[in-house]
Amino acid sequence: MIEPRAIHIQGRRIGAGSPTYVIAEMSANHGQDFNRAVDIVHAAKAAGADAIKLQTFTPDLHTLNHDSEHFRVGGGTLWDGRTLHDLYAEAYMPWEWQPRLLELAEQIGIDLFSAPVDESSVDFLERLNVPAYKIASFDIVDLALVRRAARTGRPLIMSTGMATREELDLAVKTARQSGCKDLILLKCTSAYPSLPQDANLLTIPDIAKRFDCVVGISDHTLGVGVAVASVALGARVIEKHFTLRRNDGGVDAAFSLEPQEMKELVEESKKAFYGMGKVSYGRTDAE
């Protein structure tokens, strides 16, 4: 398997020849409690994750405060029937926390970056000097956001879950024309949780070939099996939602990994990477 060239985030090599870079997605699991957010950062580091990812938005930046069916969640998710504004209000992380969490991450040695939802949130994160940007699959059609993030020159990670192939083509073209040289695309199934049979991991090497970039997975299945399997198909980045205890509840808790599971993911993804090795039938030529 020929892989695209590697890129670097904070000096960490990501791509061909390097073990998988694991991102712990905090999302809404902070539960509107700053001390809990701090504990999640520490727990991600202790579990061996390479990065912790936040989200930078406000409910009003994300959606309209409207009660019509077009602004209610449907489609068999954990959140069916709730308004988008209400959901985002629960998930929202106060922006004033983020400089403090970034400082903590730098102190303990874990990368921290975020998913902005508009140009103003990119501007905010630029002032914090974050090491990378993540574009969520719901925002991949927002070409103004893609363009603004790409123009920073920082590594850009984009999830594919809500994009058609044509929309992904356009987002990648926009990013590269706007100055993005370090691109990571994550195969994603936008169901929460998603089923293993919907993961379609065989798409991963196709993405790598089609777009000549580092690839990975943003995985919403339960457990770590699908994510570990993705490594053998070329995933060099794995993103999984992360919480301290699922029983604490919250918007994303039901499909988030707990610390021991995150530790298992980190360890098993490394085993999968090194286990691929080379073509060998057992005995060496020297024998």
PDB file of C-alpha atoms in Angstrom:
ATOM      1  CA  MET A   1       0.000   0.000   0.000  1.00  0.00           C
ATOM      2  CA  ILE A   2       1.497   3.291  -1.123  1.00  0.00           C
ATOM      3  CA  GLU A   3       0.583   6.095   1.270  1.00  0.00           C
ATOM      4  CA  PRO A   4       0.630   9.867   0.736  1.00  0.00           C
ATOM      5  CA  ARG A   5       3.399  11.853   2.363  1.00  0.00           C
ATOM      6  CA  ALA A   6       3.314  12.485   6.078  1.00  0.00           C
ATOM      7  CA  ILE A   7       2.460  15.778   7.763  1.00  0.00           C
ATOM      8  CA  HIS A   8       3.306  17.141  11.215  1.00  0.00           C
ATOM      9  CA  ILE A   9       1.261  18.583  14.071  1.00  0.00           C
ATOM     10  CA  GLN A  10       3.338  20.019  16.922  1.00  0.00           C
ATOM     11  CA  GLY A  11       6.305  18.013  15.723  1.00  0.00           C
ATOM     12  CA  ARG A  12       4.353  14.729  15.729  1.00  0.00           C
ATOM     13  CA  ARG A  13       4.723  12.914  12.409  1.00  0.00           C
ATOM     14  CA  ILE A  14       1.381  11.711  11.014  1.00  0.00           C
ATOM     15  CA  GLY A  15       1.088   9.505   7.961  1.00  0.00           C
ATOM     16  CA  ALA A  16       3.114   6.898   6.128  1.00  0.00           C
ATOM     17  CA  GLY A  17       5.377   4.893   8.392  1.00  0.00           C
ATOM     18  CA  SER A  18       4.007   6.334  11.637  1.00  0.00           C
ATOM     19  CA  PRO A  19       1.576   4.854  14.185  1.00  0.00           C
ATOM     20  CA  THR A  20      -1.931   6.219  14.309  1.00  0.00           C
ATOM     21  CA  TYR A  21      -2.532   9.682  15.787  1.00  0.00           C
ATOM     22  CA  VAL A  22      -5.431   9.378  18.254  1.00  0.00           C
ATOM     23  CA  ILE A  23      -7.750  12.320  18.920  1.00  0.00           C
ATOM     24  CA  ALA A  24     -10.024  12.355  21.982  1.00  0.00           C
ATOM     25  CA  GLU A  25     -13.099  14.423  21.099  1.00  0.00           C
ATOM     26  CA  MET A  26     -14.414  16.178  24.210  1.00  0.00           C
ATOM     27  CA  SER A  27     -17.490  17.550  22.423  1.00  0.00           C
ATOM     28  CA  ALA A  28     -20.275  18.181  24.987  1.00  0.00           C
ATOM     29  CA  ASN A  29     -18.912  15.819  27.607  1.00  0.00           C
ATOM     30  CA  HIS A  30     -17.691  18.738  29.737  1.00  0.00           C
ATOM     31  CA  GLY A  31     -21.299  19.080  30.922  1.00  0.00           C
ATOM     32  CA  GLN A  32     -20.960  22.846  31.306  1.00  0.00           C
ATOM     33  CA  ASP A  33     -18.431  22.280  34.114  1.00  0.00           C
ATOM     34  CA  PHE A  34     -14.939  23.721  33.628  1.00  0.00           C
ATOM     35  CA  ASN A  35     -13.364  21.437  36.222  1.00  0.00           C
ATOM     36  CA  ARG A  36     -14.785  18.426  34.412  1.00  0.00           C
ATOM     37  CA  ALA A  37     -13.283  19.736  31.149  1.00  0.00           C
ATOM     38  CA  VAL A  38      -9.909  19.959  32.909  1.00  0.00           C
ATOM     39  CA  ASP A  39     -10.289  16.389  34.162  1.00  0.00           C
ATOM     40  CA  ILE A  40     -11.090  15.171  30.635  1.00  0.00           C
ATOM     41  CA  VAL A  41      -7.893  16.765  29.286  1.00  0.00           C
ATOM     42  CA  HIS A  42      -5.844  15.063  32.018  1.00  0.00           C
ATOM     43  CA  ALA A  43      -7.613  11.738  31.430  1.00  0.00           C
ATOM     44  CA  ALA A  44      -6.982  11.892  27.667  1.00  0.00           C
ATOM     45  CA  LYS A  45      -3.281  12.444  28.301  1.00  0.00           C
ATOM     46  CA  ALA A  46      -3.141   9.610  30.848  1.00  0.00           C
ATOM     47  CA  ALA A  47      -4.850   7.262  28.378  1.00  0.00           C
ATOM     48  CA  GLY A  48      -2.187   7.988  25.767  1.00  0.00           C
ATOM     49  CA  ALA A  49      -4.217  10.061  23.322  1.00  0.00           C
ATOM     50  CA  ASP A  50      -2.167  12.372  21.119  1.00  0.00           C
ATOM     51  CA  ALA A  51      -4.708  15.197  21.049  1.00  0.00           C
ATOM     52  CA  ILE A  52      -7.849  16.529  22.665  1.00  0.00           C
ATOM     53  CA  LYS A  53     -10.360  18.261  20.429  1.00  0.00           C
ATOM     54  CA  LEU A  54     -12.852  20.963  21.373  1.00  0.00           C
ATOM     55  CA  GLN A  55     -15.655  22.683  19.466  1.00  0.00           C
ATOM     56  CA  THR A  56     -15.797  26.456  19.095  1.00  0.00           C
ATOM     57  CA  PHE A  57     -19.308  27.752  18.502  1.00  0.00           C
ATOM     58  CA  THR A  58     -22.310  29.356  20.134  1.00  0.00           C
ATOM     59  CA  PRO A  59     -25.877  28.114  19.612  1.00  0.00           C
ATOM     60  CA  ASP A  60     -26.706  31.248  17.636  1.00  0.00           C
ATOM     61  CA  LEU A  61     -23.710  30.790  15.332  1.00  0.00           C
ATOM     62  CA  HIS A  62     -24.761  27.222  14.639  1.00  0.00           C
ATOM     63  CA  THR A  63     -28.497  27.492  14.047  1.00  0.00           C
ATOM     64  CA  LEU A  64     -31.686  29.527  14.465  1.00  0.00           C
ATOM     65  CA  ASN A  65     -33.738  29.406  17.651  1.00  0.00           C
ATOM     66  CA  HIS A  66     -36.796  28.053  15.885  1.00  0.00           C
ATOM     67  CA  ASP A  67     -39.308  25.340  16.738  1.00  0.00           C
ATOM     68  CA  SER A  68     -40.334  24.192  13.252  1.00  0.00           C
ATOM     69  CA  GLU A  69     -39.771  20.622  12.059  1.00  0.00           C
ATOM     70  CA  HIS A  70     -36.826  21.814   9.962  1.00  0.00           C
ATOM     71  CA  PHE A  71     -35.012  22.802  13.157  1.00  0.00           C
ATOM     72  CA  ARG A  72     -35.761  19.608  15.098  1.00  0.00           C
ATOM     73  CA  VAL A  73     -33.538  16.543  15.157  1.00  0.00           C
ATOM     74  CA  GLY A  74     -34.865  13.429  13.442  1.00  0.00           C
ATOM     75  CA  GLY A  75     -33.619  10.349  11.662  1.00  0.00           C
ATOM     76  CA  GLY A  76     -33.266   7.875  14.510  1.00  0.00           C
ATOM     77  CA  THR A  77     -30.614   9.604  16.616  1.00  0.00           C
ATOM     78  CA  LEU A  78     -30.258   9.884  20.382  1.00  0.00           C
ATOM     79  CA  TRP A  79     -31.570  13.423  20.105  1.00  0.00           C
ATOM     80  CA  ASP A  80     -34.767  12.948  18.071  1.00  0.00           C
ATOM     81  CA  GLY A  81     -37.399  15.577  18.786  1.00  0.00           C
ATOM     82  CA  ARG A  82     -35.073  18.145  20.307  1.00  0.00           C
ATOM     83  CA  THR A  83     -34.577  21.499  18.648  1.00  0.00           C
ATOM     84  CA  LEU A  84     -31.129  22.130  17.225  1.00  0.00           C
ATOM     85  CA  HIS A  85     -30.780  25.322  19.258  1.00  0.00           C
ATOM     86  CA  ASP A  86     -31.567  23.489  22.494  1.00  0.00           C
ATOM     87  CA  LEU A  87     -29.095  20.721  21.632  1.00  0.00           C
ATOM     88  CA  TYR A  88     -26.308  23.150  20.811  1.00  0.00           C
ATOM     89  CA  ALA A  89     -27.016  25.164  23.960  1.00  0.00           C
ATOM     90  CA  GLU A  90     -26.314  22.033  26.009  1.00  0.00           C
ATOM     91  CA  ALA A  91     -23.216  21.139  23.991  1.00  0.00           C
ATOM     92  CA  TYR A  92     -21.735  24.652  23.931  1.00  0.00           C
ATOM     93  CA  MET A  93     -18.358  25.259  25.573  1.00  0.00           C
ATOM     94  CA  PRO A  94     -17.773  28.837  26.808  1.00  0.00           C
ATOM     95  CA  TRP A  95     -15.054  30.417  24.708  1.00  0.00           C
ATOM     96  CA  GLU A  96     -13.291  31.835  27.756  1.00  0.00           C
ATOM     97  CA  TRP A  97     -12.456  28.273  28.838  1.00  0.00           C
ATOM     98  CA  GLN A  98     -10.509  27.505  25.715  1.00  0.00           C
ATOM     99  CA  PRO A  99      -7.324  29.573  26.329  1.00  0.00           C
ATOM    100  CA  ARG A 100      -7.086  28.011  29.791  1.00  0.00           C
ATOM    101  CA  LEU A 101      -7.540  24.489  28.435  1.00  0.00           C
ATOM    102  CA  LEU A 102      -4.951  25.143  25.726  1.00  0.00           C
ATOM    103  CA  GLU A 103      -2.472  26.322  28.355  1.00  0.00           C
ATOM    104  CA  LEU A 104      -3.145  23.169  30.390  1.00  0.00           C
ATOM    105  CA  ALA A 105      -2.652  20.939  27.336  1.00  0.00           C
ATOM    106  CA  GLU A 106       0.666  22.596  26.566  1.00  0.00           C
ATOM    107  CA  GLN A 107       1.792  22.098  30.166  1.00  0.00           C
ATOM    108  CA  ILE A 108       1.046  18.363  30.245  1.00  0.00           C
ATOM    109  CA  GLY A 109       2.100  17.612  26.664  1.00  0.00           C
ATOM    110  CA  ILE A 110      -1.026  16.838  24.666  1.00  0.00           C
ATOM    111  CA  ASP A 111      -2.089  18.624  21.480  1.00  0.00           C
ATOM    112  CA  LEU A 112      -5.288  20.644  21.704  1.00  0.00           C
ATOM    113  CA  PHE A 113      -7.210  22.129  18.797  1.00  0.00           C
ATOM    114  CA  SER A 114     -10.810  22.781  17.888  1.00  0.00           C
ATOM    115  CA  ALA A 115     -13.555  22.654  15.280  1.00  0.00           C
ATOM    116  CA  PRO A 116     -14.703  26.192  14.443  1.00  0.00           C
ATOM    117  CA  VAL A 117     -18.114  26.735  12.852  1.00  0.00           C
ATOM    118  CA  ASP A 118     -17.624  30.080  11.148  1.00  0.00           C
ATOM    119  CA  GLU A 119     -14.972  32.624  10.220  1.00  0.00           C
ATOM    120  CA  SER A 120     -15.252  34.477  13.554  1.00  0.00           C
ATOM    121  CA  SER A 121     -14.457  31.309  15.489  1.00  0.00           C
ATOM    122  CA  VAL A 122     -11.405  30.742  13.274  1.00  0.00           C
ATOM    123  CA  ASP A 123     -10.289  34.284  14.087  1.00  0.00           C
ATOM    124  CA  PHE A 124     -10.692  33.538  17.796  1.00  0.00           C
ATOM    125  CA  LEU A 125      -8.686  30.320  17.553  1.00  0.00           C
ATOM    126  CA  GLU A 126      -5.970  32.017  15.524  1.00  0.00           C
ATOM    127  CA  ARG A 127      -5.397  34.367  18.429  1.00  0.00           C
ATOM    128  CA  LEU A 128      -4.820  31.280  20.579  1.00  0.00           C
ATOM    129  CA  ASN A 129      -2.276  29.919  18.079  1.00  0.00           C
ATOM    130  CA  VAL A 130      -3.863  26.465  17.930  1.00  0.00           C
ATOM    131  CA  PRO A 131      -1.787  23.862  16.032  1.00  0.00           C
ATOM    132  CA  ALA A 132      -4.508  22.637  13.630  1.00  0.00           C
ATOM    133  CA  TYR A 133      -8.153  22.966  12.627  1.00  0.00           C
ATOM    134  CA  LYS A 134     -10.940  20.421  12.316  1.00  0.00           C
ATOM    135  CA  ILE A 135     -13.878  20.950   9.967  1.00  0.00           C
ATOM    136  CA  ALA A 136     -16.859  18.871  11.085  1.00  0.00           C
ATOM    137  CA  SER A 137     -18.716  16.937   8.421  1.00  0.00           C
ATOM    138  CA  PHE A 138     -21.822  19.089   8.924  1.00  0.00           C
ATOM    139  CA  ASP A 139     -19.763  22.154   7.996  1.00  0.00           C
ATOM    140  CA  ILE A 140     -17.839  20.776   5.033  1.00  0.00           C
ATOM    141  CA  VAL A 141     -20.194  22.519   2.587  1.00  0.00           C
ATOM    142  CA  ASP A 142     -19.452  25.877   4.252  1.00  0.00           C
ATOM    143  CA  LEU A 143     -16.772  26.862   1.769  1.00  0.00           C
ATOM    144  CA  ALA A 144     -16.211  30.243   3.428  1.00  0.00           C
ATOM    145  CA  LEU A 145     -15.250  28.392   6.632  1.00  0.00           C
ATOM    146  CA  VAL A 146     -13.037  25.922   4.744  1.00  0.00           C
ATOM    147  CA  ARG A 147     -11.354  28.807   2.930  1.00  0.00           C
ATOM    148  CA  ARG A 148     -10.744  30.815   6.115  1.00  0.00           C
ATOM    149  CA  ALA A 149      -9.284  27.845   7.981  1.00  0.00           C
ATOM    150  CA  ALA A 150      -7.090  26.853   5.018  1.00  0.00           C
ATOM    151  CA  ARG A 151      -5.702  30.373   4.689  1.00  0.00           C
ATOM    152  CA  THR A 152      -4.147  30.098   8.156  1.00  0.00           C
ATOM    153  CA  GLY A 153      -1.659  27.618   6.708  1.00  0.00           C
ATOM    154  CA  ARG A 154      -2.220  25.235   9.598  1.00  0.00           C
ATOM    155  CA  PRO A 155      -2.947  21.515   9.117  1.00  0.00           C
ATOM    156  CA  LEU A 156      -6.604  20.985   8.256  1.00  0.00           C
ATOM    157  CA  ILE A 157      -8.610  17.905   9.246  1.00  0.00           C
ATOM    158  CA  MET A 158     -11.994  17.387   7.576  1.00  0.00           C
ATOM    159  CA  SER A 159     -14.627  14.719   8.247  1.00  0.00           C
ATOM    160  CA  THR A 160     -16.542  13.368   5.267  1.00  0.00           C
ATOM    161  CA  GLY A 161     -19.720  12.018   6.877  1.00  0.00           C
ATOM    162  CA  MET A 162     -22.270  14.516   5.557  1.00  0.00           C
ATOM    163  CA  ALA A 163     -20.639  15.134   2.169  1.00  0.00           C
ATOM    164  CA  THR A 164     -21.339  13.622  -1.203  1.00  0.00           C
ATOM    165  CA  ARG A 165     -18.259  12.803  -3.256  1.00  0.00           C
ATOM    166  CA  GLU A 166     -18.863  15.939  -5.311  1.00  0.00           C
ATOM    167  CA  GLU A 167     -19.129  18.098  -2.180  1.00  0.00           C
ATOM    168  CA  LEU A 168     -15.943  16.562  -0.829  1.00  0.00           C
ATOM    169  CA  ASP A 169     -14.198  17.219  -4.149  1.00  0.00           C
ATOM    170  CA  LEU A 170     -15.187  20.883  -3.899  1.00  0.00           C
ATOM    171  CA  ALA A 171     -14.169  21.219  -0.238  1.00  0.00           C
ATOM    172  CA  VAL A 172     -10.732  19.709  -0.920  1.00  0.00           C
ATOM    173  CA  LYS A 173     -10.255  21.878  -4.002  1.00  0.00           C
ATOM    174  CA  THR A 174     -11.266  24.975  -2.011  1.00  0.00           C
ATOM    175  CA  ALA A 175      -8.888  24.111   0.833  1.00  0.00           C
ATOM    176  CA  ARG A 176      -5.932  23.532  -1.456  1.00  0.00           C
ATOM    177  CA  GLN A 177      -6.561  26.607  -3.574  1.00  0.00           C
ATOM    178  CA  SER A 178      -6.709  28.617  -0.329  1.00  0.00           C
ATOM    179  CA  GLY A 179      -3.267  27.501   0.802  1.00  0.00           C
ATOM    180  CA  CYS A 180      -3.804  24.221   2.650  1.00  0.00           C
ATOM    181  CA  LYS A 181      -0.740  22.038   2.179  1.00  0.00           C
ATOM    182  CA  ASP A 182      -1.319  19.632   5.090  1.00  0.00           C
ATOM    183  CA  LEU A 183      -4.693  17.923   4.709  1.00  0.00           C
ATOM    184  CA  ILE A 184      -6.202  14.989   6.586  1.00  0.00           C
ATOM    185  CA  LEU A 185      -9.547  13.487   5.542  1.00  0.00           C
ATOM    186  CA  LEU A 186     -11.468  11.330   8.015  1.00  0.00           C
ATOM    187  CA  LYS A 187     -13.953   8.724   6.842  1.00  0.00           C
ATOM    188  CA  CYS A 188     -17.045   9.322   8.933  1.00  0.00           C
ATOM    189  CA  THR A 189     -20.538   7.897   9.264  1.00  0.00           C
ATOM    190  CA  SER A 190     -22.786  10.614  10.623  1.00  0.00           C
ATOM    191  CA  ALA A 191     -25.005   8.480  12.829  1.00  0.00           C
ATOM    192  CA  TYR A 192     -24.846   8.676  16.608  1.00  0.00           C
ATOM    193  CA  PRO A 193     -24.080   5.942  17.452  1.00  0.00           C
ATOM    194  CA  SER A 194     -23.350   4.299  14.113  1.00  0.00           C
ATOM    195  CA  LEU A 195     -23.377   0.583  13.345  1.00  0.00           C
ATOM    196  CA  PRO A 196     -20.224  -1.312  12.354  1.00  0.00           C
ATOM    197  CA  GLN A 197     -21.863  -2.450   9.111  1.00  0.00           C
ATOM    198  CA  ASP A 198     -22.283   1.199   8.134  1.00  0.00           C
ATOM    199  CA  ALA A 199     -18.628   2.112   8.661  1.00  0.00           C
ATOM    200  CA  ASN A 200     -17.599   1.195   5.092  1.00  0.00           C
ATOM    201  CA  LEU A 201     -13.914   1.152   5.952  1.00  0.00           C
ATOM    202  CA  LEU A 202     -12.976   0.187   2.394  1.00  0.00           C
ATOM    203  CA  THR A 203     -13.599   3.833   1.540  1.00  0.00           C
ATOM    204  CA  ILE A 204     -10.432   4.804   3.437  1.00  0.00           C
ATOM    205  CA  PRO A 205      -7.853   3.667   0.842  1.00  0.00           C
ATOM    206  CA  ASP A 206     -10.075   5.095  -1.907  1.00  0.00           C
ATOM    207  CA  ILE A 207     -10.006   8.524  -0.216  1.00  0.00           C
ATOM    208  CA  ALA A 208      -6.214   8.320   0.116  1.00  0.00           C
ATOM    209  CA  LYS A 209      -5.809   7.486  -3.564  1.00  0.00           C
ATOM    210  CA  ARG A 210      -8.397   9.957  -4.830  1.00  0.00           C
ATOM    211  CA  PHE A 211      -7.181  12.954  -2.826  1.00  0.00           C
ATOM    212  CA  ASP A 212      -3.524  12.068  -2.199  1.00  0.00           C
ATOM    213  CA  CYS A 213      -3.711  12.966   1.479  1.00  0.00           C
ATOM    214  CA  VAL A 214      -3.335  11.449   4.916  1.00  0.00           C
ATOM    215  CA  VAL A 215      -6.524   9.605   5.879  1.00  0.00           C
ATOM    216  CA  GLY A 216      -8.212   8.396   9.025  1.00  0.00           C
ATOM    217  CA  ILE A 217     -11.560   7.794  10.661  1.00  0.00           C
ATOM    218  CA  SER A 218     -13.934   9.764  12.827  1.00  0.00           C
ATOM    219  CA  ASP A 219     -15.695   6.827  14.424  1.00  0.00           C
ATOM    220  CA  HIS A 220     -19.060   6.851  16.201  1.00  0.00           C
ATOM    221  CA  THR A 221     -19.491   3.102  16.654  1.00  0.00           C
ATOM    222  CA  LEU A 222     -19.518   1.626  20.133  1.00  0.00           C
ATOM    223  CA  GLY A 223     -16.232   0.186  21.342  1.00  0.00           C
ATOM    224  CA  VAL A 224     -12.873   0.199  19.554  1.00  0.00           C
ATOM    225  CA  GLY A 225     -13.088  -2.672  17.055  1.00  0.00           C
ATOM    226  CA  VAL A 226     -13.977  -0.648  13.970  1.00  0.00           C
ATOM    227  CA  ALA A 227     -11.385   2.021  14.718  1.00  0.00           C
ATOM    228  CA  VAL A 228      -8.623  -0.547  15.220  1.00  0.00           C
ATOM    229  CA  ALA A 229      -9.591  -2.341  11.994  1.00  0.00           C
ATOM    230  CA  SER A 230      -9.307   0.942  10.084  1.00  0.00           C
ATOM    231  CA  VAL A 231      -5.560   1.027  10.733  1.00  0.00           C
ATOM    232  CA  ALA A 232      -4.958  -1.918   8.408  1.00  0.00           C
ATOM    233  CA  LEU A 233      -6.729   0.007   5.642  1.00  0.00           C
ATOM    234  CA  GLY A 234      -4.514   3.060   6.008  1.00  0.00           C
ATOM    235  CA  ALA A 235      -6.104   5.130   8.774  1.00  0.00           C
ATOM    236  CA  ARG A 236      -3.324   7.186  10.349  1.00  0.00           C
ATOM    237  CA  VAL A 237      -5.695   9.337  12.431  1.00  0.00           C
ATOM    238  CA  ILE A 238      -8.495   8.061  14.679  1.00  0.00           C
ATOM    239  CA  GLU A 239     -10.979  10.398  16.328  1.00  0.00           C
ATOM    240  CA  LYS A 240     -13.312   9.066  19.026  1.00  0.00           C
ATOM    241  CA  HIS A 241     -15.608  10.856  21.473  1.00  0.00           C
ATOM    242  CA  PHE A 242     -14.254  10.724  25.008  1.00  0.00           C
ATOM    243  CA  THR A 243     -15.770  11.091  28.464  1.00  0.00           C
ATOM    244  CA  LEU A 244     -14.893  10.260  32.048  1.00  0.00           C
ATOM    245  CA  ARG A 245     -17.972   8.080  32.694  1.00  0.00           C
ATOM    246  CA  ARG A 246     -20.818   7.318  30.318  1.00  0.00           C
ATOM    247  CA  ASN A 247     -23.188   7.046  33.266  1.00  0.00           C
ATOM    248  CA  ASP A 248     -22.696  10.759  33.925  1.00  0.00           C
ATOM    249  CA  GLY A 249     -24.884  11.369  30.866  1.00  0.00           C
ATOM    250  CA  GLY A 250     -24.759  14.193  28.370  1.00  0.00           C
ATOM    251  CA  VAL A 251     -25.347  14.784  24.680  1.00  0.00           C
ATOM    252  CA  ASP A 252     -22.561  12.488  23.446  1.00  0.00           C
ATOM    253  CA  ALA A 253     -21.912  10.236  26.430  1.00  0.00           C
ATOM    254  CA  ALA A 254     -23.658   7.112  25.109  1.00  0.00           C
ATOM    255  CA  PHE A 255     -21.172   6.655  22.247  1.00  0.00           C
ATOM    256  CA  SER A 256     -18.059   8.037  23.965  1.00  0.00           C
ATOM    257  CA  LEU A 257     -15.107   6.019  25.186  1.00  0.00           C
ATOM    258  CA  GLU A 258     -14.182   5.965  28.860  1.00  0.00           C
ATOM    259  CA  PRO A 259     -10.500   6.322  29.893  1.00  0.00           C
ATOM    260  CA  GLN A 260      -9.715   2.594  30.022  1.00  0.00           C
ATOM    261  CA  GLU A 261     -11.280   2.137  26.575  1.00  0.00           C
ATOM    262  CA  MET A 262      -9.288   5.041  25.178  1.00  0.00           C
ATOM    263  CA  LYS A 263      -6.138   3.455  26.572  1.00  0.00           C
ATOM    264  CA  GLU A 264      -7.118   0.211  24.858  1.00  0.00           C
ATOM    265  CA  LEU A 265      -7.706   2.046  21.569  1.00  0.00           C
ATOM    266  CA  VAL A 266      -4.274   3.679  21.721  1.00  0.00           C
ATOM    267  CA  GLU A 267      -2.540   0.399  22.505  1.00  0.00           C
ATOM    268  CA  GLU A 268      -4.460  -1.770  20.037  1.00  0.00           C
ATOM    269  CA  SER A 269      -4.161   0.701  17.163  1.00  0.00           C
ATOM    270  CA  LYS A 270      -0.379   0.631  17.629  1.00  0.00           C
ATOM    271  CA  LYS A 271      -0.425  -3.163  17.589  1.00  0.00           C
ATOM    272  CA  ALA A 272      -2.470  -3.097  14.383  1.00  0.00           C
ATOM    273  CA  PHE A 273      -0.025  -0.670  12.781  1.00  0.00           C
ATOM    274  CA  TYR A 274       3.085  -2.634  13.663  1.00  0.00           C
ATOM    275  CA  GLY A 275       1.340  -5.918  12.957  1.00  0.00           C
ATOM    276  CA  MET A 276       0.902  -5.060   9.270  1.00  0.00           C
ATOM    277  CA  GLY A 277       4.651  -5.351   8.796  1.00  0.00           C
ATOM    278  CA  LYS A 278       5.656  -6.486   5.322  1.00  0.00           C
ATOM    279  CA  VAL A 279       4.948  -9.321   2.911  1.00  0.00           C
ATOM    280  CA  SER A 280       6.463 -12.397   4.546  1.00  0.00           C
ATOM    281  CA  TYR A 281       5.566 -16.079   4.329  1.00  0.00           C
ATOM    282  CA  GLY A 282       7.317 -17.057   7.526  1.00  0.00           C
ATOM    283  CA  ARG A 283      10.874 -18.042   6.757  1.00  0.00           C
ATOM    284  CA  THR A 284      13.325 -15.442   5.522  1.00  0.00           C
ATOM    285  CA  ASP A 285      15.396 -15.775   2.364  1.00  0.00           C
ATOM    286  CA  ALA A 286      18.463 -16.074   4.563  1.00  0.00           C
ATOM    287  CA  GLU A 287      17.069 -19.269   6.047  1.00  0.00           C
TER     288      GLU A 287
END
